[in-house]
XYZ file of C-alpha atoms in Angstrom:
702
model
C 170.148 119.291 16.154
C 168.009 122.095 17.559
C 164.888 120.475 16.104
C 165.842 117.170 17.540
C 166.268 118.306 21.204
C 163.107 120.393 20.988
C 161.201 117.156 20.401
C 162.527 115.647 23.647
C 160.148 115.873 26.506
C 162.780 114.562 29.049
C 166.193 115.786 30.138
C 168.948 115.220 27.616
C 172.811 115.511 27.326
C 175.078 115.403 24.249
C 178.911 115.090 24.380
C 181.539 114.685 21.697
C 183.231 116.594 18.942
C 181.168 119.690 18.175
C 183.716 120.855 15.522
C 183.286 124.531 16.566
C 184.642 127.118 18.990
C 182.630 129.795 20.699
C 185.137 132.558 21.026
C 188.807 133.443 20.540
C 189.730 132.283 24.115
C 189.015 128.695 22.919
C 191.755 128.749 20.220
C 195.479 129.354 20.140
C 197.426 129.588 16.915
C 196.334 129.760 13.264
C 193.951 132.302 11.923
C 191.793 134.439 14.332
C 188.290 133.284 15.064
C 185.797 135.140 12.903
C 182.178 135.969 13.871
C 180.680 133.335 11.673
C 182.928 130.505 12.938
C 180.968 129.453 15.882
C 177.592 130.887 14.974
C 175.887 127.522 14.522
C 176.900 126.268 17.964
C 176.000 129.556 19.644
C 172.582 129.568 17.987
C 172.006 125.992 19.093
C 172.840 126.835 22.788
C 170.636 129.956 22.654
C 167.652 128.378 20.910
C 167.588 125.288 23.027
C 168.526 126.842 26.274
C 171.324 124.271 26.675
C 174.224 124.570 29.087
C 177.856 124.081 28.190
C 178.988 121.932 31.041
C 182.351 123.062 32.414
C 184.820 120.947 34.316
C 188.530 120.541 35.060
C 191.654 119.559 33.153
C 193.000 120.800 29.923
C 191.103 123.701 28.213
C 191.989 122.643 24.605
C 190.758 119.209 23.413
C 192.232 119.207 19.888
C 195.619 119.896 18.268
C 197.079 119.725 14.838
C 200.285 118.035 16.206
C 202.658 120.432 14.434
C 205.797 122.089 15.894
C 205.652 125.027 18.113
C 205.699 127.717 15.298
C 202.725 126.106 13.481
C 200.886 124.591 16.498
C 197.013 125.092 16.693
C 195.022 124.089 19.641
C 191.234 124.450 20.006
C 188.363 123.385 22.283
C 186.250 121.322 19.843
C 185.022 118.619 22.254
C 182.526 119.564 24.904
C 179.502 118.335 26.878
C 176.160 120.063 26.354
C 173.038 119.407 28.431
C 169.593 120.732 29.150
C 168.699 122.615 32.296
C 166.411 119.779 33.443
C 169.324 117.337 33.188
C 171.524 119.664 35.127
C 168.809 120.023 37.820
C 168.836 116.276 38.294
C 172.612 116.150 38.487
C 173.670 119.493 40.017
C 177.247 118.218 40.864
C 177.991 116.961 37.390
C 181.159 118.064 35.555
C 183.757 117.020 33.047
C 187.390 115.995 33.215
C 189.399 116.741 30.118
C 192.313 114.316 29.824
C 195.552 114.985 28.124
C 195.887 114.328 24.388
C 197.528 110.948 23.637
C 197.447 108.561 20.705
C 195.018 110.934 18.860
C 194.501 114.535 17.937
C 191.547 114.789 20.340
C 191.480 114.542 24.149
C 189.167 112.124 25.916
C 186.311 113.693 28.006
C 185.102 111.965 31.187
C 181.615 112.912 32.385
C 181.334 112.697 36.244
C 177.912 113.208 37.822
C 179.545 113.728 41.216
C 182.462 115.850 40.378
C 182.069 118.176 43.318
C 182.296 115.328 45.759
C 185.782 114.451 44.564
C 188.448 114.677 47.411
C 190.107 118.048 47.223
C 192.861 119.465 49.456
C 192.434 123.110 49.878
C 195.628 125.254 49.542
C 196.870 127.385 52.383
C 195.111 130.736 52.638
C 196.002 133.585 55.017
C 193.007 134.921 56.876
C 192.624 138.645 57.493
C 191.075 137.910 60.881
C 194.506 136.699 62.112
C 195.708 140.377 61.909
C 193.541 141.180 64.956
C 195.617 138.869 67.152
C 198.994 140.289 68.125
C 200.363 136.743 68.510
C 200.116 136.330 64.745
C 203.059 138.683 64.118
C 205.257 136.790 66.548
C 204.552 133.482 64.787
C 205.383 134.941 61.345
C 208.576 136.528 62.681
C 209.846 133.292 64.347
C 209.006 131.219 61.266
C 210.734 133.662 58.870
C 213.925 133.680 60.972
C 214.512 129.978 60.262
C 217.882 129.645 58.413
C 217.976 127.820 55.033
C 220.951 127.330 52.635
C 220.854 127.153 48.869
C 219.656 129.242 45.973
C 217.592 132.292 46.797
C 214.550 130.881 45.247
C 214.882 127.768 47.300
C 215.364 129.806 50.486
C 212.308 131.881 49.713
C 210.028 128.908 48.981
C 211.252 127.109 52.172
C 210.556 130.174 54.369
C 207.081 130.489 52.806
C 206.358 126.868 53.315
C 207.557 126.971 56.986
C 205.578 130.135 57.721
C 202.348 128.533 56.318
C 202.895 125.443 58.402
C 203.529 127.518 61.550
C 200.475 129.645 60.981
C 198.312 126.520 60.396
C 199.595 124.988 63.633
C 199.107 128.241 65.594
C 195.561 128.634 64.278
C 194.631 125.131 65.437
C 196.187 125.601 68.834
C 194.853 129.133 69.370
C 191.356 128.948 67.793
C 190.860 125.198 67.653
C 188.701 123.448 65.149
C 186.474 126.255 63.946
C 184.090 124.029 62.028
C 183.493 121.863 65.065
C 182.859 124.925 67.244
C 180.405 126.351 64.685
C 178.588 123.049 64.628
C 178.347 123.043 68.370
C 177.065 126.628 68.385
C 174.470 125.739 65.775
C 173.290 122.862 67.923
C 173.107 125.170 70.920
C 171.156 127.765 68.869
C 168.540 125.195 67.903
C 168.629 123.160 71.081
C 164.953 123.517 72.010
C 165.457 126.691 74.066
C 168.086 125.287 76.448
C 170.877 127.696 75.531
C 170.613 130.448 72.993
C 167.364 129.923 71.182
C 163.791 130.641 72.182
C 162.370 128.055 69.862
C 163.664 124.833 68.339
C 164.177 125.131 64.564
C 162.303 121.895 64.040
C 159.144 123.372 65.714
C 159.365 126.513 63.379
C 159.524 124.241 60.370
C 156.190 122.739 61.243
C 153.092 123.770 59.140
C 151.257 126.831 60.322
C 148.291 124.859 61.576
C 150.626 122.910 63.889
C 152.239 125.904 65.542
C 155.063 126.524 63.093
C 155.712 129.086 60.365
C 155.567 126.657 57.470
C 159.312 126.545 56.698
C 160.319 123.196 55.256
C 163.497 121.488 56.251
C 165.801 120.763 53.318
C 166.391 117.218 54.543
C 162.731 116.317 54.369
C 162.142 118.183 51.176
C 164.996 116.399 49.460
C 163.533 113.067 50.728
C 160.165 113.888 49.250
C 161.726 114.877 45.938
C 163.572 111.614 45.726
C 160.319 109.804 46.631
C 158.736 111.571 43.625
C 161.247 109.674 41.433
C 160.279 106.441 43.147
C 156.668 107.240 42.714
C 157.148 107.695 38.934
C 159.001 104.282 38.835
C 156.325 102.472 40.839
C 153.464 103.914 38.860
C 154.894 102.713 35.535
C 155.666 106.165 34.249
C 156.775 106.147 30.631
C 159.643 108.606 30.886
C 163.052 107.723 29.374
C 164.947 107.670 32.615
C 162.363 105.210 34.204
C 162.788 102.914 31.198
C 166.629 103.012 31.596
C 166.468 102.192 35.351
C 163.913 99.377 34.797
C 166.040 97.909 32.027
C 169.339 98.214 33.955
C 168.138 96.887 37.259
C 165.182 94.667 36.199
C 162.884 96.863 38.163
C 159.533 95.549 39.507
C 157.469 97.198 42.263
C 157.281 93.878 43.954
C 161.145 93.775 44.015
C 161.318 96.886 46.242
C 161.045 94.630 49.245
C 164.706 93.549 48.784
C 167.815 95.720 49.035
C 168.976 97.622 45.906
C 171.128 95.746 43.431
C 174.845 95.676 44.104
C 176.710 98.461 42.395
C 173.647 100.597 41.950
C 174.120 104.320 41.441
C 173.604 106.820 44.250
C 170.399 107.933 42.622
C 168.985 104.403 42.640
C 170.091 103.840 46.190
C 168.328 106.947 47.232
C 165.195 106.003 45.466
C 165.302 102.613 47.139
C 165.307 104.311 50.582
C 161.932 105.804 49.900
C 160.173 102.549 48.993
C 158.640 101.967 52.405
C 157.481 105.555 52.617
C 155.799 105.333 49.214
C 153.890 102.145 49.799
C 152.823 103.084 53.277
C 151.115 106.224 51.886
C 149.814 104.946 48.576
C 147.309 102.379 47.355
C 146.365 100.684 44.016
C 143.059 101.264 42.244
C 142.686 97.861 40.672
C 141.764 97.243 37.043
C 140.058 94.340 35.512
C 143.306 92.518 34.500
C 145.193 93.579 37.657
C 148.549 92.088 38.303
C 148.996 93.688 41.788
C 149.773 91.284 44.596
C 146.803 91.869 46.936
C 148.619 90.324 49.902
C 151.480 92.919 49.804
C 149.886 96.325 49.133
C 146.800 98.334 50.012
C 144.196 98.414 47.241
C 140.656 99.378 46.311
C 138.208 97.685 43.984
C 135.229 100.035 44.488
C 134.345 103.376 46.023
C 134.868 103.811 49.708
C 136.707 100.453 50.229
C 140.371 100.350 51.037
C 141.828 96.876 51.856
C 145.252 95.621 52.583
C 147.289 92.833 54.200
C 145.386 93.413 57.532
C 142.202 92.300 55.931
C 143.404 88.812 54.916
C 142.808 85.599 56.765
C 146.025 85.105 58.813
C 145.874 81.441 58.245
C 146.156 81.793 54.464
C 149.290 83.209 52.728
C 150.798 83.531 49.303
C 150.491 85.775 46.218
C 146.919 86.561 45.169
C 145.751 88.493 42.090
C 142.286 89.963 41.623
C 141.321 87.992 38.493
C 141.730 84.796 40.532
C 138.684 85.873 42.569
C 136.464 86.430 39.565
C 133.628 83.997 38.884
C 133.046 82.481 35.463
C 130.001 84.617 34.726
C 132.230 87.656 34.416
C 130.563 90.179 36.818
C 130.626 88.275 40.058
C 133.100 86.797 42.537
C 133.850 83.343 43.712
C 132.288 83.428 47.143
C 134.291 80.483 48.492
C 137.519 82.148 47.602
C 136.522 85.376 49.196
C 135.598 83.573 52.426
C 138.851 81.628 52.428
C 141.254 84.528 51.731
C 139.650 87.427 53.591
C 138.139 88.220 56.959
C 134.263 88.321 56.902
C 133.981 92.102 56.840
C 136.425 92.417 53.922
C 134.788 89.508 52.040
C 131.363 91.099 52.296
C 132.701 94.547 51.131
C 134.249 92.981 48.034
C 131.148 90.945 47.248
C 129.031 94.104 47.034
C 131.372 95.385 44.227
C 130.714 94.853 40.519
C 133.719 93.481 38.613
C 132.627 95.216 35.332
C 132.714 98.597 37.103
C 136.548 98.320 37.454
C 138.804 100.311 35.060
C 140.972 98.692 32.454
C 144.245 99.250 34.119
C 145.787 99.550 37.627
C 146.480 102.971 38.927
C 148.753 103.895 41.877
C 147.257 106.783 43.951
C 148.598 108.836 46.866
C 146.041 108.377 49.672
C 146.188 111.757 51.337
C 145.781 113.739 48.086
C 142.132 114.013 46.945
C 143.270 113.887 43.264
C 145.219 110.727 43.935
C 148.405 112.122 42.366
C 151.781 112.617 44.001
C 152.281 116.034 45.444
C 155.250 117.450 47.301
C 152.954 119.173 49.753
C 150.952 116.019 50.715
C 154.190 113.900 50.680
C 155.898 116.289 53.115
C 152.846 116.276 55.350
C 152.704 112.509 55.359
C 156.402 112.276 56.098
C 156.000 114.345 59.279
C 152.415 113.331 60.218
C 153.510 110.890 62.910
C 154.992 113.756 64.994
C 152.345 116.408 64.027
C 148.954 117.105 65.513
C 146.668 119.865 64.279
C 146.088 122.817 66.573
C 142.688 124.402 66.358
C 144.098 127.626 67.889
C 146.858 128.159 65.323
C 144.463 127.115 62.447
C 141.935 129.772 63.488
C 144.792 132.301 63.983
C 146.163 132.024 60.414
C 142.576 131.868 58.954
C 141.458 134.921 60.771
C 140.966 138.236 58.775
C 143.626 140.003 60.877
C 146.655 141.665 59.253
C 149.630 139.387 58.675
C 151.773 141.525 60.969
C 149.267 141.052 63.799
C 148.977 137.311 63.126
C 152.728 136.959 63.359
C 152.800 138.860 66.733
C 150.018 136.722 68.128
C 151.929 133.627 66.971
C 154.933 134.866 68.959
C 152.667 135.318 72.020
C 151.341 131.829 71.727
C 154.748 130.218 71.323
C 156.224 132.189 74.266
C 158.998 133.728 72.271
C 158.701 137.367 73.216
C 161.898 138.551 74.930
C 160.562 139.268 78.353
C 162.918 139.168 81.354
C 161.158 136.122 82.730
C 161.814 134.260 79.439
C 165.504 135.227 79.588
C 165.695 134.112 83.147
C 164.772 130.651 82.136
C 167.626 130.626 79.575
C 170.477 132.499 81.241
C 169.369 132.605 84.832
C 169.351 136.432 84.989
C 167.113 138.406 87.349
C 163.771 139.533 86.119
C 163.789 143.314 85.786
C 161.256 146.055 86.227
C 158.229 146.576 83.946
C 159.151 149.141 81.353
C 155.600 150.491 81.194
C 154.694 150.921 84.903
C 158.174 150.543 86.557
C 156.999 147.731 88.915
C 160.011 145.694 90.166
C 159.962 142.106 88.747
C 157.301 143.040 86.285
C 159.094 142.187 83.040
C 157.090 139.105 82.508
C 154.305 137.999 80.094
C 151.724 137.556 82.806
C 152.274 141.061 84.100
C 152.429 142.629 80.680
C 149.159 141.142 79.422
C 146.920 141.501 82.475
C 148.565 142.947 85.562
C 150.373 146.022 84.321
C 148.518 149.335 85.360
C 149.081 150.822 81.921
C 147.580 147.777 80.257
C 144.588 147.862 82.578
C 144.085 151.614 82.169
C 143.939 151.363 78.392
C 141.521 148.477 78.516
C 139.315 150.212 81.058
C 139.037 153.322 78.894
C 138.267 151.429 75.645
C 134.907 150.631 74.131
C 134.580 147.348 76.089
C 135.493 148.820 79.528
C 137.276 145.482 80.278
C 138.521 144.355 83.727
C 140.929 141.450 84.237
C 139.782 140.264 87.635
C 137.866 137.237 86.285
C 139.871 136.535 83.103
C 142.545 133.831 83.609
C 145.551 134.670 81.357
C 148.351 132.513 82.702
C 150.031 131.636 79.386
C 150.488 132.908 75.858
C 148.188 130.284 74.482
C 145.366 131.455 76.821
C 145.984 135.052 75.804
C 145.721 134.336 72.076
C 142.653 132.062 72.612
C 140.927 134.837 74.481
C 141.754 137.378 71.768
C 140.390 135.212 68.993
C 137.423 133.822 70.998
C 136.474 136.408 73.640
C 132.951 134.902 74.113
C 134.595 131.800 75.712
C 136.028 133.741 78.677
C 133.733 136.850 78.875
C 130.059 136.203 79.732
C 127.367 137.631 77.498
C 129.861 138.887 74.921
C 128.095 139.923 71.632
C 129.066 137.614 68.843
C 128.934 140.356 66.212
C 131.663 142.298 67.998
C 134.149 139.395 68.149
C 136.154 140.378 65.067
C 136.323 144.017 66.114
C 137.393 143.003 69.602
C 140.087 140.647 68.251
C 141.381 143.322 65.985
C 141.568 145.867 68.790
C 143.189 143.439 71.250
C 145.936 142.500 68.742
C 146.666 146.113 67.944
C 146.707 147.122 71.564
C 149.191 144.401 72.616
C 151.271 145.053 69.462
C 151.600 148.693 70.306
C 152.245 147.986 74.004
C 155.084 145.787 72.987
C 156.426 148.616 70.824
C 156.175 151.014 73.741
C 158.020 148.473 76.015
C 160.791 148.026 73.518
C 161.162 151.744 72.910
C 161.517 152.351 76.603
C 164.027 149.568 76.939
C 166.292 150.530 74.028
C 165.862 154.310 73.778
C 164.749 155.231 77.344
C 161.594 156.892 75.863
C 158.801 157.613 78.366
C 155.309 157.396 76.760
C 152.318 158.915 78.444
C 149.098 156.876 78.626
C 147.257 159.520 76.614
C 149.853 159.263 73.837
C 149.630 155.469 73.895
C 145.789 155.638 73.551
C 146.050 157.958 70.608
C 148.505 155.758 68.772
C 146.485 152.553 69.515
C 143.213 154.167 68.255
C 144.853 155.447 65.074
C 146.523 152.131 64.253
C 143.237 150.302 64.966
C 141.289 152.506 62.577
C 143.872 151.830 59.865
C 143.864 148.017 60.352
C 140.028 147.969 60.588
C 139.674 149.734 57.264
C 142.201 147.442 55.651
C 140.833 144.215 57.031
C 140.337 141.213 54.752
C 136.932 141.240 53.087
C 134.975 137.936 53.257
C 134.851 135.710 50.239
C 131.735 135.766 48.148
C 131.368 131.981 48.277
C 130.813 131.644 44.501
C 133.150 129.098 42.777
C 135.137 130.587 39.962
C 134.237 129.251 36.523
C 131.032 127.634 37.718
C 127.518 128.564 36.366
C 125.468 130.154 39.043
C 121.718 130.367 39.671
C 121.325 133.205 42.284
C 117.861 132.469 43.622
C 114.798 130.193 43.510
C 113.242 131.038 40.114
C 111.344 129.529 37.292
C 113.146 126.984 35.162
C 114.393 128.021 31.723
C 111.885 127.732 28.828
C 111.619 124.155 27.519
C 113.701 122.708 30.395
C 112.998 120.777 33.521
C 114.786 121.795 36.820
C 116.064 119.385 39.500
C 117.236 120.694 42.850
C 119.168 118.184 44.895
C 120.773 118.235 48.321
C 122.338 115.981 50.954
C 121.978 115.987 54.793
C 123.549 113.841 57.380
C 123.192 113.364 61.176
C 124.969 110.933 63.585
C 126.528 109.001 60.699
C 123.245 108.554 58.825
C 122.828 110.376 55.411
C 119.821 111.189 53.268
C 119.219 112.946 49.889
C 116.433 115.171 48.718
C 115.192 115.853 45.205
C 112.744 118.420 43.780
C 111.761 118.278 40.122
C 109.812 121.139 38.562
C 108.518 121.742 34.988
C 109.074 124.988 33.059
C 105.991 126.543 34.596
C 107.222 125.946 38.160
C 104.799 123.088 38.975
C 106.145 120.134 41.038
C 106.688 117.042 38.976
C 108.301 114.782 41.596
C 109.566 114.876 45.230
C 112.017 112.277 46.551
C 113.891 111.526 49.784
C 115.910 108.462 50.641
C 118.405 107.319 53.279
C 121.886 106.396 51.832
C 125.257 105.250 52.977
C 127.973 107.699 52.354
C 131.770 107.867 52.608
C 132.147 111.658 52.988
C 129.933 114.708 52.639
C 131.059 115.254 49.002
C 130.133 111.620 48.312
C 126.635 112.279 49.703
C 126.266 115.336 47.528
C 127.302 113.271 44.535
C 124.760 110.574 45.342
C 122.150 113.261 45.692
C 122.987 114.395 42.083
C 122.775 110.793 40.895
C 119.378 110.331 42.492
C 118.104 113.512 40.759
C 119.391 112.327 37.358
C 117.835 108.762 37.823
C 114.452 110.423 38.589
C 114.794 112.645 35.501
C 115.480 109.433 33.487
C 112.261 107.891 34.827
C 110.349 111.009 33.794
C 111.899 110.671 30.259
C 113.236 114.246 30.550
C 115.524 114.981 27.638
C 116.585 118.546 28.556
C 117.046 119.509 32.224
C 119.034 121.587 34.681
C 120.639 120.143 37.717
C 121.025 122.453 40.677
C 123.179 121.744 43.795
C 124.517 123.954 46.548
C 127.787 122.021 46.724
C 130.500 124.228 45.276
C 133.063 121.390 45.220
C 130.794 119.061 43.267
C 129.752 121.612 40.664
C 133.376 122.664 40.077
C 134.456 119.108 39.708
C 131.695 118.397 37.117
C 132.612 121.470 35.106
C 136.296 120.389 35.092
C 135.407 116.650 34.584
C 137.789 115.900 37.464
C 136.739 113.728 40.402
C 136.735 115.615 43.767
C 138.377 112.631 45.454
C 139.964 109.398 44.219
C 137.925 107.294 46.619
C 134.688 108.164 44.814
C 136.150 108.169 41.254
C 133.883 105.368 39.976
C 130.678 107.055 41.243
C 131.853 110.248 39.644
C 132.310 108.658 36.320
C 128.830 107.179 36.497
C 127.552 110.773 37.248
C 129.251 112.144 34.178
C 127.811 109.383 31.951
C 124.313 110.135 33.318
C 124.734 113.838 32.600
C 125.943 113.197 29.126
C 123.084 110.737 28.361
C 120.340 113.099 29.584
C 121.541 116.368 28.026
C 121.720 118.045 31.548
C 123.328 121.350 32.443
C 124.580 121.725 35.988
C 124.431 124.962 38.064
C 125.509 126.002 41.507
C 122.842 127.560 43.758
C 123.245 129.201 47.185
C 121.984 127.281 50.174
C 119.215 129.860 50.775
C 117.787 129.149 47.290
C 117.975 125.312 47.781
C 115.879 125.047 50.941
C 113.241 122.761 49.438
C 115.690 120.024 48.561
C 117.379 120.458 51.906
C 114.039 120.105 53.653
C 113.386 116.832 51.873
C 116.851 115.597 52.830
C 116.151 116.322 56.483
C 112.845 114.648 56.222
C 114.632 111.568 54.862
C 116.709 111.534 58.002
C 113.759 111.738 60.255
C 111.478 109.283 58.448
C 111.756 105.990 56.607
C 111.752 107.275 53.045
C 112.954 105.207 50.122
C 112.230 107.166 47.008
C 109.371 109.321 45.626
C 107.158 110.943 48.348
C 103.785 112.660 48.502
C 102.696 115.553 50.705
């Protein structure tokens, strides 16, 4: 059985008579359990990593049916499952029924056992001891007179005391759960009551002003959407086949409600169908059976069409093979003009039918690889209410220490506990500044620019800074000034921006420490001591700052500089340039002696910069083919393209067909690809810029 389950690639579960006990606690009567008696079952659980699913009901599931003196009872029947199965059904459990009409008990598997109604028994809470009224309630309830046996009297008094305490708890403390829920709403109420920030804003991605926490509700929805994605993309897993067979699943059938009597899992998957098809598209194959009228789809690179591109006067189901002409590689022009708008019809007409893949493929539009990703699904789920912030993006990408980044984030989000901030919440009076003792100075504006201590430290620093002409009215303006000092300070040297940002962050971070130390511990710091601590912390952070990346893609072959080609090989340098939506490619071909064999420049249409770099590589390979070059080296300064070629994985699904053509050209010409720095690829870049400024269409002469 161990070998059988090891061959399963999907979650599994097994239930029934295992004919073995694991320990002595699972047997009563008869001979004691020896060490070898349950060895086979224990080894199976250990080797396969299976879980013995517990539940409720009778412990023993088998009996020999003899009288009491010779009675033997054992737990022989059980449910065993893999951890993957238990992850899919975390609330699953078993119910062991009583033994009737057989020597074995029936076992019921319930995938929602935890959700079964359950009445909690009475429990005495220790917190009640803190209330003097609790003793009075117990005393009065216990004085109730009952008649009968002593056991009856005792049970009646206990029952009456429990009921009295439960009633007193409800009248005295009220519904605690409802109160806790109300407090939680107040605590996350957008800063109206107890919180400085709404929890939803903190759960946004870092580039949108949050801290990157993910809400469980949205993550759970994305995880269920992943199951729907696997169903819609015709995944061959066992569970998808079961659901398709049970509910006659068809992606086109997702437009209707789920079947009656569907399981909670299926109903949850059905709720994600609109989200899935709004954020996905079909890459059509030659024998596509996708209804073009219903979904978004693509038949060539850079073209994404959908219901909005159809002629509104024409309706009905349409498949791609119906638009194919009899010649095999063309289209029926009359059908394109009848079904589609003019712009969409002309885009389809430029595509070649034979360039299509064999099968349809469902892709996730926001993911460059085209596959479903929890990260991209979560982003798409919240994208309607999210807008990227350049300030926060630059903040988290800066080489500052993480502690300083978090402090600057608090400044930008106005969540430092100044007296002015608390006044907006509780209506309290703004107190004095804890650095300079100015009345009403416990505010962000005073702390960052008006405080005499802050000004004195800035004035004595390397930059001799004065705040008379620097507007710092909000936290966002403060952080923007710290990260981009050249925007607010005239003639600020650009090479000192990083050092200034580091010093400003350290200075305000320490000033906040001095302010809090004075508030909580009544500690008085002298300005000289403050300067010394700030300078010491700055030196430590400056030495530990993040070093810049080398810019060399890992795992990619590198040519460090412009040098002669390898012996016996031709070298082709390629590059792409664009300006105002117009793109051009440049190609330089040299022989092994370094002599120029060919120069080329040409304007091209492009979808994205990486698509332009890809077309530049294709242009270089086509010229090598014209020169009958059998062994050559292709050099490009695009890290993304070279890494994609080395891994044979398209950098983006929208250019997948062009990328496949590039790989076939490389294989047919025996070409090796290398990444080269931009400084060593200036000749090809110069030709690409010439192609932008002049009407070039191929090989050129100088």
